PDB file of C-alpha atoms and ligand atoms in Angstrom:
ATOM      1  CA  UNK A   1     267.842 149.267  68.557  1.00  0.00           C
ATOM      2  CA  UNK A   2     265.314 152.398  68.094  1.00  0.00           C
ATOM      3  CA  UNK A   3     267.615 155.859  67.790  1.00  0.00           C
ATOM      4  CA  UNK A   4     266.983 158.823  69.653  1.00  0.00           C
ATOM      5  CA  UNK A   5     266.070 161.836  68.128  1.00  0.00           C
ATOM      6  CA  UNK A   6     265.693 165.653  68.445  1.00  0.00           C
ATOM      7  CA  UNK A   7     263.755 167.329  65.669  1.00  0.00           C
ATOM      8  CA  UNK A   8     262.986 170.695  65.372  1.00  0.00           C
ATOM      9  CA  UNK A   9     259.987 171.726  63.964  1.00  0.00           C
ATOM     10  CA  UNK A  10     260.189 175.364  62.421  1.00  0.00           C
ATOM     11  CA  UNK A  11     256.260 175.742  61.059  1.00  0.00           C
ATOM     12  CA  UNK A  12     255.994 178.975  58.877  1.00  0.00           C
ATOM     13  CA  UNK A  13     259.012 180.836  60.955  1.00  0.00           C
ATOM     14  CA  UNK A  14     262.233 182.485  59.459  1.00  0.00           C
ATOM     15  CA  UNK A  15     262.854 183.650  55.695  1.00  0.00           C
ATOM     16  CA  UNK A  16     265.859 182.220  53.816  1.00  0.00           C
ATOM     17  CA  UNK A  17     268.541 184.220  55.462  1.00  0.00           C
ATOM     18  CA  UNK A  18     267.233 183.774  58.949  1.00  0.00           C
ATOM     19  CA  UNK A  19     266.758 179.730  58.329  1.00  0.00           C
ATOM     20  CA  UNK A  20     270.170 179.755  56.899  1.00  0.00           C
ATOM     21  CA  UNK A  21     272.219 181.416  59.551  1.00  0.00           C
ATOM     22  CA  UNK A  22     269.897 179.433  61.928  1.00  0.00           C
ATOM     23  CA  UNK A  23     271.186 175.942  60.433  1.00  0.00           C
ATOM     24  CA  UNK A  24     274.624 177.071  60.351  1.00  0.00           C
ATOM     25  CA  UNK A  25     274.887 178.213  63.545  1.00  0.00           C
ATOM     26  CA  UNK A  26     273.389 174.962  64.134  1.00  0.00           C
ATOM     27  CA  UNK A  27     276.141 173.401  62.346  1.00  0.00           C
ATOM     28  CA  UNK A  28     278.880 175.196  64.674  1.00  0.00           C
ATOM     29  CA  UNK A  29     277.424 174.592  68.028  1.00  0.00           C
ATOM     30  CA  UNK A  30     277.540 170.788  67.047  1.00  0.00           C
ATOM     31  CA  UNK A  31     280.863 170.569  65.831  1.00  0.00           C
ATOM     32  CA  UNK A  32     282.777 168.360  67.758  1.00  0.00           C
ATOM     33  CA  UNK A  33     280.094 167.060  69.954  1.00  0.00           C
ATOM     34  CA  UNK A  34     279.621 163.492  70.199  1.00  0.00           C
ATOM     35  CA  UNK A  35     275.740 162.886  70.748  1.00  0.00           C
ATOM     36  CA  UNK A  36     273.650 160.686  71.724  1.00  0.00           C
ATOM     37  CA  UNK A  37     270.849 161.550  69.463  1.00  0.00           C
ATOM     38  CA  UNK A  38     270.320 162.026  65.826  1.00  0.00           C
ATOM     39  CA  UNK A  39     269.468 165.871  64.723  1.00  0.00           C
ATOM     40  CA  UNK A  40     267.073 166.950  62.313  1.00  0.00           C
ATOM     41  CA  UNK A  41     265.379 170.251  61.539  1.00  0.00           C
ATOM     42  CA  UNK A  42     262.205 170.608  59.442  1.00  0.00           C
ATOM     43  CA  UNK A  43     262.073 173.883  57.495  1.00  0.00           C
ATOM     44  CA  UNK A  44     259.818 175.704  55.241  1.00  0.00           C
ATOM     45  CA  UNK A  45     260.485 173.846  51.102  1.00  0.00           C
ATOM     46  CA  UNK A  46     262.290 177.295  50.557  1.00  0.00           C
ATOM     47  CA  UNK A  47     264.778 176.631  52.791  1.00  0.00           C
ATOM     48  CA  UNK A  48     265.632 172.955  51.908  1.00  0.00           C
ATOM     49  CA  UNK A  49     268.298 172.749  49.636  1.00  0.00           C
ATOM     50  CA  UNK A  50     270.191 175.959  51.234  1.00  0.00           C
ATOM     51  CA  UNK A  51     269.918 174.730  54.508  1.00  0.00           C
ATOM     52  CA  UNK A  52     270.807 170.767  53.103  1.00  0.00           C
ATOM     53  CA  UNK A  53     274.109 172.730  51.854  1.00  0.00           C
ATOM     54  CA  UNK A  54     274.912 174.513  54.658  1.00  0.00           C
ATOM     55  CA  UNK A  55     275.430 171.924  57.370  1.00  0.00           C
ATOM     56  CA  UNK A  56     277.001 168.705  57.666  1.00  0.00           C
ATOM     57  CA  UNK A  57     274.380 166.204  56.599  1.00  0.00           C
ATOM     58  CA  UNK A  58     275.537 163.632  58.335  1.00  0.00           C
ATOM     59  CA  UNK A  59     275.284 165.525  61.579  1.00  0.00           C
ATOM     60  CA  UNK A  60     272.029 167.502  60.630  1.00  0.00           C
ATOM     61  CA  UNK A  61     269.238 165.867  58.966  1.00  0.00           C
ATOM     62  CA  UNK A  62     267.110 168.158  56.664  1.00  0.00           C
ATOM     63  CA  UNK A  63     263.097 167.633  56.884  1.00  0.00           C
ATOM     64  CA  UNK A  64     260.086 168.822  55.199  1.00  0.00           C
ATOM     65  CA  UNK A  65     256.931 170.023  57.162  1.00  0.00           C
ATOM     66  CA  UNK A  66     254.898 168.691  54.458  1.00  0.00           C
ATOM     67  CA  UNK A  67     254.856 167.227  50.959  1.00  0.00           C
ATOM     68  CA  UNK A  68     252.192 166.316  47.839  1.00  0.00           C
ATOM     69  CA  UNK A  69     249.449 163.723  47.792  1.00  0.00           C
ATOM     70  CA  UNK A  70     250.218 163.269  44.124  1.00  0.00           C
ATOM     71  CA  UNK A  71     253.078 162.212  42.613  1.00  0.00           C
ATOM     72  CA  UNK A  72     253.408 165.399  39.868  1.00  0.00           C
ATOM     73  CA  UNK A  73     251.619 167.155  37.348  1.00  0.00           C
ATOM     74  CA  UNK A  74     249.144 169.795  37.477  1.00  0.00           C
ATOM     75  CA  UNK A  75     249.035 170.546  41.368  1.00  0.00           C
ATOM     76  CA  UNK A  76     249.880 174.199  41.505  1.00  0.00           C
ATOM     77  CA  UNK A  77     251.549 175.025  44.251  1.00  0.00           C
ATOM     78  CA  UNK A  78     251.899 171.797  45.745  1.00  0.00           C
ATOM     79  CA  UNK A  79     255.289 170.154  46.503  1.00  0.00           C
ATOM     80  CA  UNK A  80     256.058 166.466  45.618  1.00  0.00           C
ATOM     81  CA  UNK A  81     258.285 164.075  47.785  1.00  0.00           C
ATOM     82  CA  UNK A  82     260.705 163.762  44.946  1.00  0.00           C
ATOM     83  CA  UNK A  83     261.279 167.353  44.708  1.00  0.00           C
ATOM     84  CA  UNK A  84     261.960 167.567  48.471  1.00  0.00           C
ATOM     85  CA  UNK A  85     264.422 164.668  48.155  1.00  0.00           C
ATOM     86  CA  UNK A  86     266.418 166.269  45.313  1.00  0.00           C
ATOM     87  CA  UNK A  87     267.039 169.119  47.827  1.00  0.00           C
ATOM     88  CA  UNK A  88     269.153 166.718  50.175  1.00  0.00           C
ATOM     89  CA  UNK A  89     266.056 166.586  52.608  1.00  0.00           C
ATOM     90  CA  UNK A  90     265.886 162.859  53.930  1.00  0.00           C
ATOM     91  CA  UNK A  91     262.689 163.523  56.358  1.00  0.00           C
ATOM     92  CA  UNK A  92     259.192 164.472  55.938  1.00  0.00           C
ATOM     93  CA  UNK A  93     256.879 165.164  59.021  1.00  0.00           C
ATOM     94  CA  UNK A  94     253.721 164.195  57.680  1.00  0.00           C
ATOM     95  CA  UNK A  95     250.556 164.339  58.956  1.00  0.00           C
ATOM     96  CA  UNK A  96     251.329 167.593  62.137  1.00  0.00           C
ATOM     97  CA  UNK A  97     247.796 168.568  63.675  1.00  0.00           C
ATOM     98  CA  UNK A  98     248.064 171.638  61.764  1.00  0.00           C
ATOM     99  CA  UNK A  99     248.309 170.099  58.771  1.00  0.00           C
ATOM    100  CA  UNK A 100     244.683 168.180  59.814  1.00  0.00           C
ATOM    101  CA  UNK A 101     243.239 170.986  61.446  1.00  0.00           C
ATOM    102  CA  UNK A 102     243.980 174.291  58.885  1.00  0.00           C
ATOM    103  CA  UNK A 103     244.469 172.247  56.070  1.00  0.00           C
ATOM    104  CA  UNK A 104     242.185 169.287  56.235  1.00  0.00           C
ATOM    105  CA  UNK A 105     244.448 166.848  55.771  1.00  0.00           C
ATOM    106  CA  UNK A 106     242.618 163.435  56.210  1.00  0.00           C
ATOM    107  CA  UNK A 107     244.158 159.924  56.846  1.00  0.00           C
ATOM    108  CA  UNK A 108     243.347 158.894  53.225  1.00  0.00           C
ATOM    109  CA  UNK A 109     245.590 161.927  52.140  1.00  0.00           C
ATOM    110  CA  UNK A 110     248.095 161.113  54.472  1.00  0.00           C
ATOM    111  CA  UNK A 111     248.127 157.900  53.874  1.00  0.00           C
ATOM    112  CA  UNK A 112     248.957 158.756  49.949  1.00  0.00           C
ATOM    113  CA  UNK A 113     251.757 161.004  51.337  1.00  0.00           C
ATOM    114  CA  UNK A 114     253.216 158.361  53.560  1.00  0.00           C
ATOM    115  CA  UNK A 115     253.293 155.874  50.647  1.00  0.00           C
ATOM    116  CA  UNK A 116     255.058 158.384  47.389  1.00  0.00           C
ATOM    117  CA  UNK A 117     257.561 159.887  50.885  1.00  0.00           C
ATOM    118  CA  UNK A 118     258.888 155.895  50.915  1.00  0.00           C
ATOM    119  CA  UNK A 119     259.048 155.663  47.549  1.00  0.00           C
ATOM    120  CA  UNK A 120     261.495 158.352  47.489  1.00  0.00           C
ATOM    121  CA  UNK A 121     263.201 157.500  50.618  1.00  0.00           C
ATOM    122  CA  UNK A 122     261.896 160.211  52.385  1.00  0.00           C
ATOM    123  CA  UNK A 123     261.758 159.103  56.219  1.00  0.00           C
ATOM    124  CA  UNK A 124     257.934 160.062  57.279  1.00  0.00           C
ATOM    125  CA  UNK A 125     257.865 161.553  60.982  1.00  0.00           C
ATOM    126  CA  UNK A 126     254.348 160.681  61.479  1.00  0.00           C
ATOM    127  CA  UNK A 127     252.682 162.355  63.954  1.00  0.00           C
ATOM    128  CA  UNK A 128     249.463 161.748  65.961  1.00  0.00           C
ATOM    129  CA  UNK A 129     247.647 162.913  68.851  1.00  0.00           C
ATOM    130  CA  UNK A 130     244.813 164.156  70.407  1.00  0.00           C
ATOM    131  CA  UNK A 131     243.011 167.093  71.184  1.00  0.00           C
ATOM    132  CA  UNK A 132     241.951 168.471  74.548  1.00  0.00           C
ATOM    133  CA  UNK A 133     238.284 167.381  74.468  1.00  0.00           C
ATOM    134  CA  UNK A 134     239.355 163.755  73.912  1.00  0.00           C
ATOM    135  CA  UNK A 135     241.270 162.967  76.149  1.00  0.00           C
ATOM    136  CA  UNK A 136     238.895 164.945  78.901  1.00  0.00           C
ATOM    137  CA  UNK A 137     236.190 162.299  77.595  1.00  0.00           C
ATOM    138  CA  UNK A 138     238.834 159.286  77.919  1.00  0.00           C
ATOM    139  CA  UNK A 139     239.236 158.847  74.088  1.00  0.00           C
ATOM    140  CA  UNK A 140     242.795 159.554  73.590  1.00  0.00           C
ATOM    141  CA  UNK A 141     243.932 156.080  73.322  1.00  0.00           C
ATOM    142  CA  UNK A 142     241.169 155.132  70.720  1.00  0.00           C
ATOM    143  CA  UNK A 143     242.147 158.037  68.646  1.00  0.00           C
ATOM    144  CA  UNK A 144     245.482 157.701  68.318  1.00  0.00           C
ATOM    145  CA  UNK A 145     245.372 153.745  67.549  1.00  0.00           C
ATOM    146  CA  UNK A 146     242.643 155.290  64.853  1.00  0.00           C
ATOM    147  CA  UNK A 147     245.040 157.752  63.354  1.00  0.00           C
ATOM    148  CA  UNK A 148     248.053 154.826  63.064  1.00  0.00           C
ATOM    149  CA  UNK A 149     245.693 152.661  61.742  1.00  0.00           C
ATOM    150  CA  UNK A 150     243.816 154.890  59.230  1.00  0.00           C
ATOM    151  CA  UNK A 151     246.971 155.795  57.832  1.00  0.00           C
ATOM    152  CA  UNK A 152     249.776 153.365  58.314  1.00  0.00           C
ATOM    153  CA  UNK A 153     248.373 150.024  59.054  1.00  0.00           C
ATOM    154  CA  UNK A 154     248.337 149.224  55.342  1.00  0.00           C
ATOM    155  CA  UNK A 155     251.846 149.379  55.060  1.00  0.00           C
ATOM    156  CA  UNK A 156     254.445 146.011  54.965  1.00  0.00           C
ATOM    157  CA  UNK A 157     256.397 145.492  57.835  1.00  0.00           C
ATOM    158  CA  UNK A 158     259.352 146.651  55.665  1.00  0.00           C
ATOM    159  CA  UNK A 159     257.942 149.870  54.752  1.00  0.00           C
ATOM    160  CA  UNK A 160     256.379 150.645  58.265  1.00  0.00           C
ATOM    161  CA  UNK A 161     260.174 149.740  59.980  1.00  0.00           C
ATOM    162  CA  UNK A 162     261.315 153.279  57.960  1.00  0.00           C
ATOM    163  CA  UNK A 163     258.351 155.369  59.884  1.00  0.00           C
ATOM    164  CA  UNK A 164     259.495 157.148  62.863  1.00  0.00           C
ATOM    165  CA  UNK A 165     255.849 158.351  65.001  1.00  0.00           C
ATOM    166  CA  UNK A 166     255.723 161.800  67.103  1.00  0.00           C
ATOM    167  CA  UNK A 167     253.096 161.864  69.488  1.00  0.00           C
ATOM    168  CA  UNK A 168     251.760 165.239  69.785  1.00  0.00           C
ATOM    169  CA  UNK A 169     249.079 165.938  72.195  1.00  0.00           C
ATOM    170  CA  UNK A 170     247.134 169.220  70.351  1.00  0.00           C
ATOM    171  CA  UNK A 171     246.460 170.410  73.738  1.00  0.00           C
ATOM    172  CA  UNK A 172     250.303 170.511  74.361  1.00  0.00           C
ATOM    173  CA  UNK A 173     251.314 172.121  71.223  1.00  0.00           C
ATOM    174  CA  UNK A 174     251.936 175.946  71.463  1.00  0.00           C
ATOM    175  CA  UNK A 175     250.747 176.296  74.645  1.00  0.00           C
ATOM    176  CA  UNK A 176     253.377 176.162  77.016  1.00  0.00           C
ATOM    177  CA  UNK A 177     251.327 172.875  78.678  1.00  0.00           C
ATOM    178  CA  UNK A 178     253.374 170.141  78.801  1.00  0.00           C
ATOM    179  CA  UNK A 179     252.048 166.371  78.804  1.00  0.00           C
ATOM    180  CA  UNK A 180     253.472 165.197  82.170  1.00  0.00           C
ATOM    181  CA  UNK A 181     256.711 162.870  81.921  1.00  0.00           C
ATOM    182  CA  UNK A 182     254.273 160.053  83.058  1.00  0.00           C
ATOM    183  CA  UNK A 183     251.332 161.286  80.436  1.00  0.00           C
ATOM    184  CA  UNK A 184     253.952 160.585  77.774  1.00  0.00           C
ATOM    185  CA  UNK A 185     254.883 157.981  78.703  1.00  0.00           C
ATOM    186  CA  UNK A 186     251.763 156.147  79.211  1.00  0.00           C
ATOM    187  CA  UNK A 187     250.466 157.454  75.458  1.00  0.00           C
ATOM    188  CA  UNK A 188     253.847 155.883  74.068  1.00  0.00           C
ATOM    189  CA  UNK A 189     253.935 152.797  75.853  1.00  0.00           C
ATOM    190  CA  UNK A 190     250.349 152.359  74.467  1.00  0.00           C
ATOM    191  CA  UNK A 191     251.786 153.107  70.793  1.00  0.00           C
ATOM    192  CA  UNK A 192     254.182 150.416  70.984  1.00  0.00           C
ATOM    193  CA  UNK A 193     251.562 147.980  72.465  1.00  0.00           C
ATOM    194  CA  UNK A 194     249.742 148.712  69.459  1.00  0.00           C
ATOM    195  CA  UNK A 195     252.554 148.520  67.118  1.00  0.00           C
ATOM    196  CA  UNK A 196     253.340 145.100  68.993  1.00  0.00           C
ATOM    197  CA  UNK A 197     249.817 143.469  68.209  1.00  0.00           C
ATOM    198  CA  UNK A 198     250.263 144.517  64.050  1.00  0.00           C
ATOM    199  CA  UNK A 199     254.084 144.306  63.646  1.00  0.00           C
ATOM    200  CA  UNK A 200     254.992 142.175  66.503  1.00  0.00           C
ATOM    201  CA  UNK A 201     258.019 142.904  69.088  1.00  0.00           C
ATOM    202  CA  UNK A 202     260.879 143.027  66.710  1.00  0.00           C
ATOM    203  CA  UNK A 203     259.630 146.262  64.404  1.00  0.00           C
ATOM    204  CA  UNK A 204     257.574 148.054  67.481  1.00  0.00           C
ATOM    205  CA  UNK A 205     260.920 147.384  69.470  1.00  0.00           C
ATOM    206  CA  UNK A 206     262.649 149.579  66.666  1.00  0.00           C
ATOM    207  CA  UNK A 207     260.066 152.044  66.072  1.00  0.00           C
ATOM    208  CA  UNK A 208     261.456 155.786  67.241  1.00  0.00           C
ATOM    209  CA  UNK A 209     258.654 157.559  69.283  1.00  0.00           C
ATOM    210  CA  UNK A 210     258.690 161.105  69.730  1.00  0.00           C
ATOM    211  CA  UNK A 211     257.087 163.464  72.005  1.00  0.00           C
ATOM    212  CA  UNK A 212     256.106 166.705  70.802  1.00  0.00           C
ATOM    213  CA  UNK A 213     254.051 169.945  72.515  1.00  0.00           C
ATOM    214  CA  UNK A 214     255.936 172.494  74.628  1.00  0.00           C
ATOM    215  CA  UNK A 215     258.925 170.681  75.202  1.00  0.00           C
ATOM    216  CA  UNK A 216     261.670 172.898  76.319  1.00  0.00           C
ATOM    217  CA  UNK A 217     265.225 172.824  77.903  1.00  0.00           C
ATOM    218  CA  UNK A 218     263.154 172.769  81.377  1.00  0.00           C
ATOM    219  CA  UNK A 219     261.694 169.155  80.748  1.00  0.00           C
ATOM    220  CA  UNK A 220     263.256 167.505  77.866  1.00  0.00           C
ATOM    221  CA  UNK A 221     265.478 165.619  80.019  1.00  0.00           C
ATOM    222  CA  UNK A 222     262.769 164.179  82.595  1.00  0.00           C
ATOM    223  CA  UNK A 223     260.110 163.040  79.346  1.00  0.00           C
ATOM    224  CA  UNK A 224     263.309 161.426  77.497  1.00  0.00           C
ATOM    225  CA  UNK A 225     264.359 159.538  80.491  1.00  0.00           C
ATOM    226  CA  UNK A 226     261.345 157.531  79.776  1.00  0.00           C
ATOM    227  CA  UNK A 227     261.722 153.826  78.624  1.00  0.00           C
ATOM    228  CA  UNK A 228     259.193 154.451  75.559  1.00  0.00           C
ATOM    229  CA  UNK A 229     259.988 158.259  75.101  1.00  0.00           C
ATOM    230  CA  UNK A 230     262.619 158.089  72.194  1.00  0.00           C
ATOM    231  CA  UNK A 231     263.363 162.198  71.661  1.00  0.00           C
ATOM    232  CA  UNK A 232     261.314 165.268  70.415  1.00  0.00           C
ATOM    233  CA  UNK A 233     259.611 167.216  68.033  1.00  0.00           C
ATOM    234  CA  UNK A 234     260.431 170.413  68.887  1.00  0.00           C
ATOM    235  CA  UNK A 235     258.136 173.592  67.395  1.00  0.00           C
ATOM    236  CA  UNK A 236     259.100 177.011  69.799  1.00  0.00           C
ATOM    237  CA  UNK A 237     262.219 176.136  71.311  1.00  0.00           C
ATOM    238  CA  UNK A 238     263.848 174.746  67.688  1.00  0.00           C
ATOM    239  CA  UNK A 239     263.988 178.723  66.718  1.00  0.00           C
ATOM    240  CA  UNK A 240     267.170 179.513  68.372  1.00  0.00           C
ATOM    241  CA  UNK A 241     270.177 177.466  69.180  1.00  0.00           C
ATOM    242  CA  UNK A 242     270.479 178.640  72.756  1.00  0.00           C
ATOM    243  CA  UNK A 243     267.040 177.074  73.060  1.00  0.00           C
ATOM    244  CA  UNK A 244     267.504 173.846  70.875  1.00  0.00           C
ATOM    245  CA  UNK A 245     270.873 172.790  72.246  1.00  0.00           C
ATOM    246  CA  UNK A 246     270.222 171.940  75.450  1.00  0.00           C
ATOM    247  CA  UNK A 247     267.371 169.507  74.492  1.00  0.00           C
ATOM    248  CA  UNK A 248     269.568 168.106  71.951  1.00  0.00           C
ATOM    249  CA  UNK A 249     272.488 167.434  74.744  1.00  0.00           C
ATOM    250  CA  UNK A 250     269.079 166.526  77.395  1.00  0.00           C
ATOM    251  CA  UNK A 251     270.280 162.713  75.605  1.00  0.00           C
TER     252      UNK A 251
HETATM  253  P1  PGA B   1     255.846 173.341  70.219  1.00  0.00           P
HETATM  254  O1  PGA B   1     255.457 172.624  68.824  1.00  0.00           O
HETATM  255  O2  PGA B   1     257.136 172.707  70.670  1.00  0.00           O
HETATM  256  O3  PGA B   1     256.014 174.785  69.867  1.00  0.00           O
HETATM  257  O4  PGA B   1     254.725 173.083  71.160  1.00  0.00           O
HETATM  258  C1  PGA B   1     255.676 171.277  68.618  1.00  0.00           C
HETATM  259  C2  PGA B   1     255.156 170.860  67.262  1.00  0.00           C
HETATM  260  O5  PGA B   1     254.072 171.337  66.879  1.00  0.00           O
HETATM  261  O6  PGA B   1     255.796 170.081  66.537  1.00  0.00           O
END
């Protein structure tokens, strides 16, 4: 069966010594605990392989927030998805609305990145979502089936059964507004329909969805408790353990 999972989701927050002691205190405030979630934070590449060291991998998964469209060479400045693996990482969120939005990340790019993150056995946390003025006009559904299409539709059933989604309303991210428990819900249930219709049962069955946008200690409990609603992706609240904890323990 699909895990659950809690991901936190640091964006461009925290230099080395302030990601560090974040992961390892972290690392302490999960000793012991038996969970009923999987953990993962996604830091800046900087932080990788320091914060990969500093925890208990097995307890802590390490992601990207990003990683090349090419496999190597002359990229300058870009960051491939073997280099991220070689840093202990195991996860790559791929495809964030920030990514699309600042960086104009399109699903033919992110479709490149999905493919060379499996080859390395990278896990992808794909995320999709709409913003405000789409789902006011009622096109939510049709872009989000667009966005799993354009990008991951090509892939074998083997491949796509190693992609976990996060469904990120951009209207929700940042901004304190919440999808309802019954909004998420609804968008996920949809996801899996469609995931049903290219996969079949067996594969959308297994396929983690995440919510992501504002979620907090204050509601990650009622939009997990939803049948389709498989954990977060947590930006704000992943910045301090006080903060992250309690939607870890919300499982
Ligand atoms: P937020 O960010 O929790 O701060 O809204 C979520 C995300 O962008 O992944």
């Amino acid at each position: 069966m699909r895990k659950n999972i809690v991901a936190g989701n640091w964006k461009m927050n925290k230099n080395l010594q302030e990601g560090i002691q974040l992961a390892k205190e972290l690392n302490e405030a999960l000793k012991g605990k038996s969970l009923n979630c999987d953990v993962i934070v996604g830091t800046p590449f900087i932080h990788l392989a320091s914060v990969a060291e500093a925890v208990d991998t097995n307890k802590i998964g390490v992601a990207a927030q990003n990683c090349a469209d090419k496999e190597s060479g002359a990229y300058t400045g870009e960051v491939s998805s073997e280099m991220v693996a070689s840093t202990g990482a195991k996860y790559v969120i791929l495809g964030h609305s920030e990514r699309r939005a600042y960086y104009h990340e399109t699903p033919e790019i992110l479709k490149e990145k999905v493919l060379l993150a499996l080859k390395n056995d990278l896990t992808p946390i794909f995320c999709i979502g709409e913003v405000l003025e789409e789902r006011e006009s009622e096109k939510h559904f049709e872009v989000v089936k667009s966005q799993i299409e354009a990008s991951l539709f090509e892939l074998s059933p083997e491949d796509f059964s190693k992609i976990v989604l996060a469904y990120e309303p951009v209207w929700a991210i940042g901004t304190g507004k919440t999808a309802s428990p019954e909004q998420a819900q609804e968008m996920h249930a949809f996801i899996r329909k469609t995931l049903v219709e290219k996969y079949g049962k067996e594969i959308a069955d297994n396929t983690s969805i995440l919510y992501g946008g504002s979620a907090n200690a204050g509601n990650a409990k009622e939009l997990f408790s939803n049948p389709d609603v498989d954990g977060g992706l947590i930006g704000g609240a992943s910045l301090s353990v006080d903060k992250f904890m309690p939607i870890i323990e919300a499982f």
